[in-house]
């Protein structure tokens, strides 16, 4: 890389906004791709050449304009908590760290508008005086930024009630284009789908408006079951029942051994259900659990919510992290099991793979329908074996969203991806944004 791009950035950026120290640039060029042993190998040497950390939208636009003039690849970063290499530059160039663009811009009844670099936990704190709260957020909410979640995530805690990002959980966004003259787009309605979970390939999210709901008093529970199918049946009926819910998670019994901070509560336990539910709905849940043989072994009252570790810190992809702390050979998949056939699918998986695949379900709403979404733990031995398991799960109807590729769309090509590509042609005519993340037909 020549010295010319560096000189151009030092001319247009404010003091403390441009960085080229190798150690710092290398660190900011990584995300949590190492959850995947496949990506850990493929992405370990990848790095940007420069970093900018703009403190204003004007500085961001100046940096983008300079990158266009130099025809530099540009990768946008939130907090780097993604698991698929979304924020890892494949071809060097410029990395844009959005962490200084972190203001809450406007809040009203039922909505809040924030800059993309705002951390989700900080936003939650700022919502406290309004007596409102977020609809959905990832298990990494203490570190993750709102822009990063929308551009690189999909669902999380709260999805049992409010669905995924596409289910009305983004109301509006401001997007910058990657052109000689940077345009500022106001995006609403169906057009938002072109920027949700698009890895920043077709525009730069600078602020977003999301829905918020009246604050609820959430209690946390862990239930023990002697039979996995009883645990799943209870979780399904609870998910389908009225009442406010934020989390309904089911774990095969072996997974509880990974949760070291809960080792006293989970000692000698069977299959587990983790729940966050409005405290006023407790009576119905107790009665339902009794019908399915569930025993309450842990409860954290609503007044202790957010004080110390919560049970959501062990769910979603934090489950994988706890497993990897015990044995780095564990990794994971993302699957949509069938609501109608989930029991037979589970039996088929366990008969085929036994303890090589440990089942973990997050019950969610997706496009208005209840789905037993799974993040099973996989004992990794080889890439070939991993993809054998993926093929098997796909063949039995438990479709896989592959977390072991950095390609947008998990290596597939669907209508939404085609729309994202068309929008990229408009907004990024030189093809500079997050290069290498869009699959081509030959790759598929």
Tab-separated table of C-alpha atoms in Angstrom:
chain	number	residue	atom	x	y	z
A	1	UNK	CA	0.000	0.000	0.000
A	2	UNK	CA	1.469	3.325	-1.052
A	3	UNK	CA	1.838	6.332	1.257
A	4	UNK	CA	-0.577	8.383	-0.885
A	5	UNK	CA	-3.831	7.077	0.692
A	6	UNK	CA	-2.474	7.710	4.196
A	7	UNK	CA	-1.566	11.274	3.248
A	8	UNK	CA	-5.024	11.885	1.838
A	9	UNK	CA	-6.688	10.704	5.071
A	10	UNK	CA	-4.442	12.798	7.295
A	11	UNK	CA	-5.473	15.808	5.210
A	12	UNK	CA	-9.234	15.283	5.469
A	13	UNK	CA	-9.726	13.700	8.908
A	14	UNK	CA	-9.656	15.506	12.239
A	15	UNK	CA	-6.941	14.838	14.809
A	16	UNK	CA	-7.419	11.463	16.500
A	17	UNK	CA	-9.636	10.095	13.728
A	18	UNK	CA	-7.052	8.318	11.516
A	19	UNK	CA	-4.914	5.346	12.584
A	20	UNK	CA	-2.363	3.167	10.860
A	21	UNK	CA	-0.469	1.546	13.750
A	22	UNK	CA	-0.303	-2.119	12.784
A	23	UNK	CA	-1.317	-3.622	16.143
A	24	UNK	CA	-4.344	-1.383	16.511
A	25	UNK	CA	-5.455	-1.829	12.894
A	26	UNK	CA	-5.044	-5.599	13.189
A	27	UNK	CA	-7.121	-5.790	16.361
A	28	UNK	CA	-9.943	-3.707	14.926
A	29	UNK	CA	-9.943	-5.853	11.780
A	30	UNK	CA	-11.234	-8.884	13.717
A	31	UNK	CA	-14.634	-9.926	14.984
A	32	UNK	CA	-15.776	-13.140	16.691
A	33	UNK	CA	-15.224	-15.234	13.546
A	34	UNK	CA	-13.203	-17.677	15.683
A	35	UNK	CA	-16.473	-19.241	16.906
A	36	UNK	CA	-16.091	-21.163	13.648
A	37	UNK	CA	-12.974	-23.346	13.271
A	38	UNK	CA	-13.389	-22.989	9.504
A	39	UNK	CA	-13.380	-19.184	9.593
A	40	UNK	CA	-10.669	-19.148	12.271
A	41	UNK	CA	-8.326	-20.612	9.673
A	42	UNK	CA	-9.584	-18.676	6.655
A	43	UNK	CA	-9.623	-15.201	8.230
A	44	UNK	CA	-6.744	-15.214	10.721
A	45	UNK	CA	-4.370	-13.254	8.444
A	46	UNK	CA	-6.913	-10.741	7.141
A	47	UNK	CA	-6.528	-7.072	8.087
A	48	UNK	CA	-7.253	-3.557	6.920
A	49	UNK	CA	-4.397	-1.148	6.103
A	50	UNK	CA	-5.893	1.926	7.811
A	51	UNK	CA	-8.628	2.759	10.301
A	52	UNK	CA	-10.733	5.883	10.653
A	53	UNK	CA	-12.873	6.559	13.714
A	54	UNK	CA	-14.945	9.593	12.728
A	55	UNK	CA	-16.380	11.785	15.454
A	56	UNK	CA	-18.956	13.440	13.202
A	57	UNK	CA	-20.999	12.649	10.104
A	58	UNK	CA	-18.994	15.329	8.251
A	59	UNK	CA	-15.745	13.499	9.051
A	60	UNK	CA	-17.286	10.178	8.024
A	61	UNK	CA	-18.323	11.621	4.671
A	62	UNK	CA	-14.828	13.102	4.172
A	63	UNK	CA	-13.244	9.720	4.862
A	64	UNK	CA	-15.586	7.894	2.494
A	65	UNK	CA	-14.954	10.466	-0.240
A	66	UNK	CA	-11.198	10.014	0.159
A	67	UNK	CA	-11.595	6.227	-0.068
A	68	UNK	CA	-13.592	6.545	-3.284
A	69	UNK	CA	-10.882	8.776	-4.805
A	70	UNK	CA	-8.249	6.171	-3.934
A	71	UNK	CA	-10.557	3.257	-4.887
A	72	UNK	CA	-9.837	1.653	-1.515
A	73	UNK	CA	-11.878	-1.268	-0.205
A	74	UNK	CA	-13.958	-0.118	2.788
A	75	UNK	CA	-15.282	-2.244	5.649
A	76	UNK	CA	-17.635	-0.865	8.325
A	77	UNK	CA	-17.273	-1.972	11.951
A	78	UNK	CA	-19.555	-1.626	14.977
A	79	UNK	CA	-18.179	-3.420	18.030
A	80	UNK	CA	-16.972	-6.496	16.136
A	81	UNK	CA	-19.268	-8.949	17.949
A	82	UNK	CA	-20.431	-10.697	14.763
A	83	UNK	CA	-19.615	-14.387	14.350
A	84	UNK	CA	-19.265	-14.799	10.587
A	85	UNK	CA	-16.459	-12.412	9.694
A	86	UNK	CA	-18.983	-9.688	8.771
A	87	UNK	CA	-16.534	-6.953	9.848
A	88	UNK	CA	-13.292	-8.616	8.687
A	89	UNK	CA	-11.721	-6.906	5.633
A	90	UNK	CA	-10.870	-9.553	3.032
A	91	UNK	CA	-8.840	-7.242	0.780
A	92	UNK	CA	-7.205	-4.743	3.105
A	93	UNK	CA	-8.014	-1.090	2.547
A	94	UNK	CA	-9.903	1.120	4.983
A	95	UNK	CA	-11.810	0.049	8.080
A	96	UNK	CA	-14.381	2.519	9.425
A	97	UNK	CA	-14.910	2.242	13.195
A	98	UNK	CA	-18.333	3.731	13.992
A	99	UNK	CA	-17.953	3.674	17.784
A	100	UNK	CA	-17.719	7.490	18.215
A	101	UNK	CA	-21.046	8.047	16.444
A	102	UNK	CA	-23.002	6.955	19.492
A	103	UNK	CA	-25.649	9.562	20.391
A	104	UNK	CA	-29.301	8.984	21.186
A	105	UNK	CA	-30.838	11.507	18.790
A	106	UNK	CA	-34.550	11.379	19.577
A	107	UNK	CA	-36.909	9.380	21.764
A	108	UNK	CA	-40.692	9.394	21.856
A	109	UNK	CA	-43.565	7.145	22.746
A	110	UNK	CA	-42.917	3.861	20.960
A	111	UNK	CA	-39.682	4.776	19.148
A	112	UNK	CA	-36.074	5.837	19.588
A	113	UNK	CA	-33.582	7.122	17.020
A	114	UNK	CA	-29.879	6.508	17.654
A	115	UNK	CA	-26.588	6.761	15.823
A	116	UNK	CA	-25.235	3.469	14.566
A	117	UNK	CA	-22.320	3.322	17.012
A	118	UNK	CA	-24.458	3.416	20.168
A	119	UNK	CA	-23.998	0.347	22.347
A	120	UNK	CA	-27.235	-1.498	22.944
A	121	UNK	CA	-26.818	-1.729	26.714
A	122	UNK	CA	-26.130	2.009	26.926
A	123	UNK	CA	-29.300	2.643	24.919
A	124	UNK	CA	-31.284	0.497	27.327
A	125	UNK	CA	-29.994	2.584	30.221
A	126	UNK	CA	-30.975	5.799	28.469
A	127	UNK	CA	-34.487	4.456	27.961
A	128	UNK	CA	-35.045	3.916	31.692
A	129	UNK	CA	-36.384	7.477	32.368
A	130	UNK	CA	-38.938	6.998	29.565
A	131	UNK	CA	-40.227	3.748	31.136
A	132	UNK	CA	-39.661	1.970	27.817
A	133	UNK	CA	-37.458	-0.902	26.668
A	134	UNK	CA	-36.104	-2.612	23.555
A	135	UNK	CA	-38.062	-5.231	21.638
A	136	UNK	CA	-35.158	-7.515	20.628
A	137	UNK	CA	-31.401	-7.548	21.143
A	138	UNK	CA	-28.492	-10.016	20.831
A	139	UNK	CA	-26.914	-11.884	23.756
A	140	UNK	CA	-23.865	-9.642	23.133
A	141	UNK	CA	-25.902	-6.537	24.000
A	142	UNK	CA	-23.338	-5.279	26.569
A	143	UNK	CA	-20.808	-4.748	23.752
A	144	UNK	CA	-22.739	-4.759	20.485
A	145	UNK	CA	-23.768	-1.560	18.698
A	146	UNK	CA	-27.218	-0.951	17.289
A	147	UNK	CA	-25.919	-0.413	13.759
A	148	UNK	CA	-23.829	-3.567	13.938
A	149	UNK	CA	-26.785	-5.610	15.161
A	150	UNK	CA	-29.012	-4.400	12.332
A	151	UNK	CA	-26.366	-4.803	9.621
A	152	UNK	CA	-24.961	-8.112	10.852
A	153	UNK	CA	-27.510	-9.771	13.135
A	154	UNK	CA	-31.027	-11.137	12.890
A	155	UNK	CA	-32.757	-11.853	16.214
A	156	UNK	CA	-32.165	-12.575	19.870
A	157	UNK	CA	-33.658	-12.040	23.303
A	158	UNK	CA	-37.223	-10.825	22.759
A	159	UNK	CA	-37.665	-12.688	19.451
A	160	UNK	CA	-40.087	-15.105	21.152
A	161	UNK	CA	-42.549	-12.196	21.176
A	162	UNK	CA	-41.335	-9.619	18.649
A	163	UNK	CA	-39.720	-11.754	15.936
A	164	UNK	CA	-36.557	-10.960	13.999
A	165	UNK	CA	-35.205	-7.673	12.664
A	166	UNK	CA	-37.342	-8.014	9.537
A	167	UNK	CA	-40.537	-8.279	11.622
A	168	UNK	CA	-41.026	-4.561	12.168
A	169	UNK	CA	-38.063	-4.139	14.518
A	170	UNK	CA	-36.451	-1.467	12.326
A	171	UNK	CA	-38.603	1.550	11.470
A	172	UNK	CA	-36.251	3.872	9.601
A	173	UNK	CA	-32.576	4.321	8.754
A	174	UNK	CA	-30.186	6.902	7.366
A	175	UNK	CA	-27.731	5.372	4.905
A	176	UNK	CA	-24.694	6.911	3.199
A	177	UNK	CA	-23.685	5.836	-0.283
A	178	UNK	CA	-20.151	5.090	-1.475
A	179	UNK	CA	-19.807	7.504	-4.400
A	180	UNK	CA	-17.691	10.466	-5.487
A	181	UNK	CA	-20.425	12.626	-3.978
A	182	UNK	CA	-21.762	10.798	-0.957
A	183	UNK	CA	-25.546	10.761	-0.854
A	184	UNK	CA	-27.586	10.557	2.350
A	185	UNK	CA	-30.612	8.294	1.976
A	186	UNK	CA	-33.659	8.144	4.224
A	187	UNK	CA	-34.866	4.538	4.143
A	188	UNK	CA	-38.274	3.303	5.345
A	189	UNK	CA	-40.762	0.492	4.718
A	190	UNK	CA	-39.904	-2.455	2.506
A	191	UNK	CA	-36.733	-0.697	1.349
A	192	UNK	CA	-35.230	-1.362	4.805
A	193	UNK	CA	-34.889	-5.056	3.920
A	194	UNK	CA	-32.063	-4.151	1.552
A	195	UNK	CA	-29.963	-2.986	4.518
A	196	UNK	CA	-30.936	-5.384	7.309
A	197	UNK	CA	-28.351	-8.173	7.697
A	198	UNK	CA	-26.546	-6.979	4.561
A	199	UNK	CA	-23.062	-6.730	6.171
A	200	UNK	CA	-22.761	-3.133	4.930
A	201	UNK	CA	-22.123	-4.224	1.343
A	202	UNK	CA	-24.461	-1.640	-0.165
A	203	UNK	CA	-24.402	1.367	2.163
A	204	UNK	CA	-23.287	2.730	5.526
A	205	UNK	CA	-25.889	2.857	8.308
A	206	UNK	CA	-25.346	6.077	10.249
A	207	UNK	CA	-28.525	6.170	12.334
A	208	UNK	CA	-31.544	3.960	12.880
A	209	UNK	CA	-35.007	4.312	14.354
A	210	UNK	CA	-36.332	1.278	16.192
A	211	UNK	CA	-39.524	0.517	18.115
A	212	UNK	CA	-39.568	0.446	21.913
A	213	UNK	CA	-42.264	-0.910	24.218
A	214	UNK	CA	-43.549	-0.058	27.714
A	215	UNK	CA	-41.173	-1.446	30.328
A	216	UNK	CA	-42.013	-4.860	31.786
A	217	UNK	CA	-40.859	-6.418	35.081
A	218	UNK	CA	-39.025	-9.541	33.901
A	219	UNK	CA	-38.425	-12.525	36.160
A	220	UNK	CA	-35.936	-15.260	35.264
A	221	UNK	CA	-36.403	-18.994	35.766
A	222	UNK	CA	-34.614	-22.278	35.165
A	223	UNK	CA	-36.630	-25.499	35.087
A	224	UNK	CA	-35.327	-29.058	35.222
A	225	UNK	CA	-36.904	-31.913	33.227
A	226	UNK	CA	-36.151	-35.630	33.214
A	227	UNK	CA	-37.101	-35.934	29.534
A	228	UNK	CA	-36.037	-33.704	26.627
A	229	UNK	CA	-39.313	-34.122	24.742
A	230	UNK	CA	-41.278	-33.071	27.829
A	231	UNK	CA	-39.055	-29.992	28.062
A	232	UNK	CA	-39.701	-29.182	24.402
A	233	UNK	CA	-43.467	-29.723	24.731
A	234	UNK	CA	-43.602	-27.444	27.772
A	235	UNK	CA	-41.548	-24.789	25.973
A	236	UNK	CA	-43.819	-24.945	22.951
A	237	UNK	CA	-47.033	-24.603	24.964
A	238	UNK	CA	-45.538	-21.786	27.020
A	239	UNK	CA	-44.448	-20.027	23.813
A	240	UNK	CA	-47.941	-20.355	22.351
A	241	UNK	CA	-49.715	-19.178	25.510
A	242	UNK	CA	-50.729	-15.568	26.251
A	243	UNK	CA	-48.489	-13.441	28.438
A	244	UNK	CA	-45.315	-11.464	27.945
A	245	UNK	CA	-42.160	-13.484	27.263
A	246	UNK	CA	-38.607	-12.454	26.447
A	247	UNK	CA	-36.846	-15.804	26.365
A	248	UNK	CA	-37.767	-19.504	26.064
A	249	UNK	CA	-34.662	-21.675	25.669
A	250	UNK	CA	-34.242	-25.470	25.858
A	251	UNK	CA	-30.926	-27.272	26.483
A	252	UNK	CA	-29.968	-30.908	26.344
A	253	UNK	CA	-28.722	-31.956	29.770
A	254	UNK	CA	-25.012	-32.110	28.858
A	255	UNK	CA	-24.988	-28.410	27.969
A	256	UNK	CA	-25.697	-27.378	31.549
A	257	UNK	CA	-22.232	-28.644	32.519
A	258	UNK	CA	-20.675	-25.792	30.530
A	259	UNK	CA	-22.374	-23.062	32.578
A	260	UNK	CA	-19.766	-22.849	35.329
A	261	UNK	CA	-21.238	-19.813	37.161
A	262	UNK	CA	-24.450	-21.858	37.596
A	263	UNK	CA	-22.752	-25.125	38.586
A	264	UNK	CA	-24.319	-25.202	42.058
A	265	UNK	CA	-27.841	-24.638	40.734
A	266	UNK	CA	-27.444	-27.111	37.850
A	267	UNK	CA	-25.648	-29.935	39.688
A	268	UNK	CA	-27.058	-33.359	38.714
A	269	UNK	CA	-29.707	-31.726	36.506
A	270	UNK	CA	-31.454	-33.121	33.482
A	271	UNK	CA	-32.701	-31.235	30.450
A	272	UNK	CA	-33.189	-27.531	31.060
A	273	UNK	CA	-35.550	-24.711	30.102
A	274	UNK	CA	-34.445	-21.092	30.646
A	275	UNK	CA	-37.231	-18.499	30.733
A	276	UNK	CA	-37.607	-14.731	30.992
A	277	UNK	CA	-41.244	-13.892	31.566
A	278	UNK	CA	-43.364	-11.091	32.996
A	279	UNK	CA	-43.662	-11.694	36.726
A	280	UNK	CA	-47.452	-11.313	36.688
A	281	UNK	CA	-47.725	-14.450	34.504
A	282	UNK	CA	-45.914	-16.715	36.958
A	283	UNK	CA	-48.940	-18.713	38.183
A	284	UNK	CA	-49.852	-20.015	34.724
A	285	UNK	CA	-46.247	-21.040	34.062
A	286	UNK	CA	-46.031	-22.942	37.373
A	287	UNK	CA	-49.184	-24.889	36.564
A	288	UNK	CA	-48.018	-25.672	33.037
A	289	UNK	CA	-44.594	-26.840	34.206
A	290	UNK	CA	-46.224	-29.229	36.672
A	291	UNK	CA	-48.210	-30.847	33.864
A	292	UNK	CA	-44.973	-31.694	32.031
A	293	UNK	CA	-42.964	-32.794	35.071
A	294	UNK	CA	-40.836	-29.657	35.215
A	295	UNK	CA	-39.215	-28.637	38.492
A	296	UNK	CA	-38.162	-25.051	39.247
A	297	UNK	CA	-34.520	-25.015	40.348
A	298	UNK	CA	-33.630	-21.328	39.973
A	299	UNK	CA	-35.450	-18.023	40.064
A	300	UNK	CA	-34.236	-14.423	39.911
A	301	UNK	CA	-36.833	-11.829	40.825
A	302	UNK	CA	-37.572	-8.846	38.605
A	303	UNK	CA	-35.896	-6.355	40.949
A	304	UNK	CA	-32.569	-8.167	40.317
A	305	UNK	CA	-32.851	-7.986	36.530
A	306	UNK	CA	-29.569	-6.699	35.020
A	307	UNK	CA	-27.796	-7.113	38.357
A	308	UNK	CA	-24.973	-9.597	37.817
A	309	UNK	CA	-25.199	-12.384	35.262
A	310	UNK	CA	-28.651	-13.030	33.861
A	311	UNK	CA	-29.845	-16.279	32.341
A	312	UNK	CA	-29.780	-14.683	28.876
A	313	UNK	CA	-25.971	-14.574	29.282
A	314	UNK	CA	-26.058	-18.357	28.753
A	315	UNK	CA	-28.435	-18.414	25.784
A	316	UNK	CA	-28.344	-17.753	22.061
A	317	UNK	CA	-24.717	-17.840	20.904
A	318	UNK	CA	-23.349	-17.249	24.384
A	319	UNK	CA	-24.096	-20.960	24.835
A	320	UNK	CA	-21.386	-21.717	22.278
A	321	UNK	CA	-18.955	-19.427	24.067
A	322	UNK	CA	-19.453	-21.237	27.404
A	323	UNK	CA	-18.938	-24.593	25.657
A	324	UNK	CA	-15.740	-23.374	23.972
A	325	UNK	CA	-14.372	-22.212	27.324
A	326	UNK	CA	-14.627	-25.820	28.503
A	327	UNK	CA	-13.417	-27.406	25.246
A	328	UNK	CA	-12.367	-25.307	22.195
A	329	UNK	CA	-13.400	-28.162	19.895
A	330	UNK	CA	-17.053	-27.216	20.282
A	331	UNK	CA	-18.649	-25.081	17.594
A	332	UNK	CA	-22.244	-24.574	16.475
A	333	UNK	CA	-24.834	-24.410	13.714
A	334	UNK	CA	-28.016	-22.406	13.133
A	335	UNK	CA	-31.088	-24.393	12.124
A	336	UNK	CA	-34.815	-23.945	11.676
A	337	UNK	CA	-36.501	-27.177	12.768
A	338	UNK	CA	-40.088	-27.875	11.702
A	339	UNK	CA	-42.807	-27.102	14.247
A	340	UNK	CA	-44.849	-30.048	12.948
A	341	UNK	CA	-41.981	-32.580	12.815
A	342	UNK	CA	-39.564	-31.367	15.476
A	343	UNK	CA	-39.879	-34.477	17.664
A	344	UNK	CA	-39.083	-36.915	14.850
A	345	UNK	CA	-36.273	-34.644	13.629
A	346	UNK	CA	-34.726	-34.626	17.110
A	347	UNK	CA	-34.918	-38.423	17.330
A	348	UNK	CA	-33.287	-38.768	13.916
A	349	UNK	CA	-30.434	-36.401	14.822
A	350	UNK	CA	-29.721	-38.092	18.142
A	351	UNK	CA	-29.833	-41.590	16.643
A	352	UNK	CA	-27.327	-40.517	13.980
A	353	UNK	CA	-24.901	-38.348	15.966
A	354	UNK	CA	-25.491	-38.906	19.694
A	355	UNK	CA	-23.263	-36.669	21.814
A	356	UNK	CA	-21.490	-35.244	18.765
A	357	UNK	CA	-24.490	-32.931	18.360
A	358	UNK	CA	-25.982	-31.383	21.520
A	359	UNK	CA	-29.347	-29.748	21.009
A	360	UNK	CA	-30.093	-26.152	22.011
A	361	UNK	CA	-33.366	-24.519	20.944
A	362	UNK	CA	-34.445	-20.871	21.026
A	363	UNK	CA	-38.196	-20.618	20.502
A	364	UNK	CA	-38.948	-17.555	18.360
A	365	UNK	CA	-41.586	-15.910	16.241
A	366	UNK	CA	-40.580	-15.526	12.599
A	367	UNK	CA	-42.888	-13.720	10.175
A	368	UNK	CA	-45.759	-14.304	12.595
A	369	UNK	CA	-45.245	-18.048	13.085
A	370	UNK	CA	-43.706	-19.951	15.980
A	371	UNK	CA	-40.405	-21.654	15.117
A	372	UNK	CA	-38.172	-24.010	17.116
A	373	UNK	CA	-34.916	-22.350	16.032
A	374	UNK	CA	-31.827	-24.304	17.033
A	375	UNK	CA	-28.212	-23.432	17.737
A	376	UNK	CA	-26.914	-26.985	18.247
A	377	UNK	CA	-23.407	-27.505	19.579
A	378	UNK	CA	-21.205	-29.544	17.247
A	379	UNK	CA	-18.029	-31.351	18.334
A	380	UNK	CA	-15.689	-30.305	15.533
A	381	UNK	CA	-13.332	-32.910	14.066
A	382	UNK	CA	-13.001	-31.764	10.447
A	383	UNK	CA	-14.593	-29.462	7.928
A	384	UNK	CA	-15.738	-32.490	5.951
A	385	UNK	CA	-17.538	-33.952	8.965
A	386	UNK	CA	-19.103	-30.580	9.786
A	387	UNK	CA	-20.588	-30.275	6.301
A	388	UNK	CA	-21.753	-33.870	6.418
A	389	UNK	CA	-23.811	-32.908	9.491
A	390	UNK	CA	-25.092	-29.773	7.736
A	391	UNK	CA	-26.190	-31.823	4.715
A	392	UNK	CA	-27.916	-34.343	6.985
A	393	UNK	CA	-29.833	-31.617	8.850
A	394	UNK	CA	-30.882	-29.995	5.583
A	395	UNK	CA	-32.047	-33.366	4.243
A	396	UNK	CA	-34.350	-33.994	7.237
A	397	UNK	CA	-35.904	-30.530	6.898
A	398	UNK	CA	-33.985	-28.729	9.656
A	399	UNK	CA	-32.597	-26.113	7.289
A	400	UNK	CA	-29.185	-24.642	8.104
A	401	UNK	CA	-28.100	-21.015	8.043
A	402	UNK	CA	-24.394	-21.752	7.724
A	403	UNK	CA	-22.283	-19.795	10.260
A	404	UNK	CA	-19.037	-21.192	8.864
A	405	UNK	CA	-18.888	-18.950	5.810
A	406	UNK	CA	-18.366	-15.189	5.557
A	407	UNK	CA	-20.518	-15.075	2.419
A	408	UNK	CA	-23.721	-13.088	2.730
A	409	UNK	CA	-26.759	-15.333	2.519
A	410	UNK	CA	-24.743	-18.246	3.981
A	411	UNK	CA	-23.437	-19.117	0.544
A	412	UNK	CA	-26.894	-19.180	-1.031
A	413	UNK	CA	-28.655	-16.896	-3.457
A	414	UNK	CA	-32.243	-15.833	-2.878
A	415	UNK	CA	-34.522	-12.990	-3.978
A	416	UNK	CA	-33.591	-10.718	-1.089
A	417	UNK	CA	-29.896	-11.164	-1.813
A	418	UNK	CA	-30.556	-10.274	-5.433
A	419	UNK	CA	-32.265	-7.055	-4.272
A	420	UNK	CA	-29.273	-6.273	-2.017
A	421	UNK	CA	-26.947	-6.724	-4.981
A	422	UNK	CA	-29.049	-4.429	-7.163
A	423	UNK	CA	-28.982	-1.777	-4.442
A	424	UNK	CA	-25.205	-2.144	-4.225
A	425	UNK	CA	-24.905	-1.265	-7.911
A	426	UNK	CA	-26.735	2.005	-7.204
A	427	UNK	CA	-25.024	2.970	-3.959
A	428	UNK	CA	-21.528	1.537	-4.451
A	429	UNK	CA	-20.786	1.694	-8.191
A	430	UNK	CA	-17.064	0.979	-7.718
A	431	UNK	CA	-17.742	-2.119	-5.606
A	432	UNK	CA	-15.677	-0.915	-2.632
A	433	UNK	CA	-17.908	-1.830	0.331
A	434	UNK	CA	-17.042	-5.047	2.211
A	435	UNK	CA	-15.492	-6.704	-0.801
A	436	UNK	CA	-15.705	-10.474	-1.175
A	437	UNK	CA	-18.776	-11.010	1.013
A	438	UNK	CA	-21.332	-11.478	-1.797
A	439	UNK	CA	-21.391	-14.983	-3.319
A	440	UNK	CA	-21.406	-15.406	-7.063
A	441	UNK	CA	-23.286	-18.038	-9.018
A	442	UNK	CA	-20.109	-20.084	-9.553
A	443	UNK	CA	-19.471	-20.225	-5.796
A	444	UNK	CA	-23.032	-21.282	-5.069
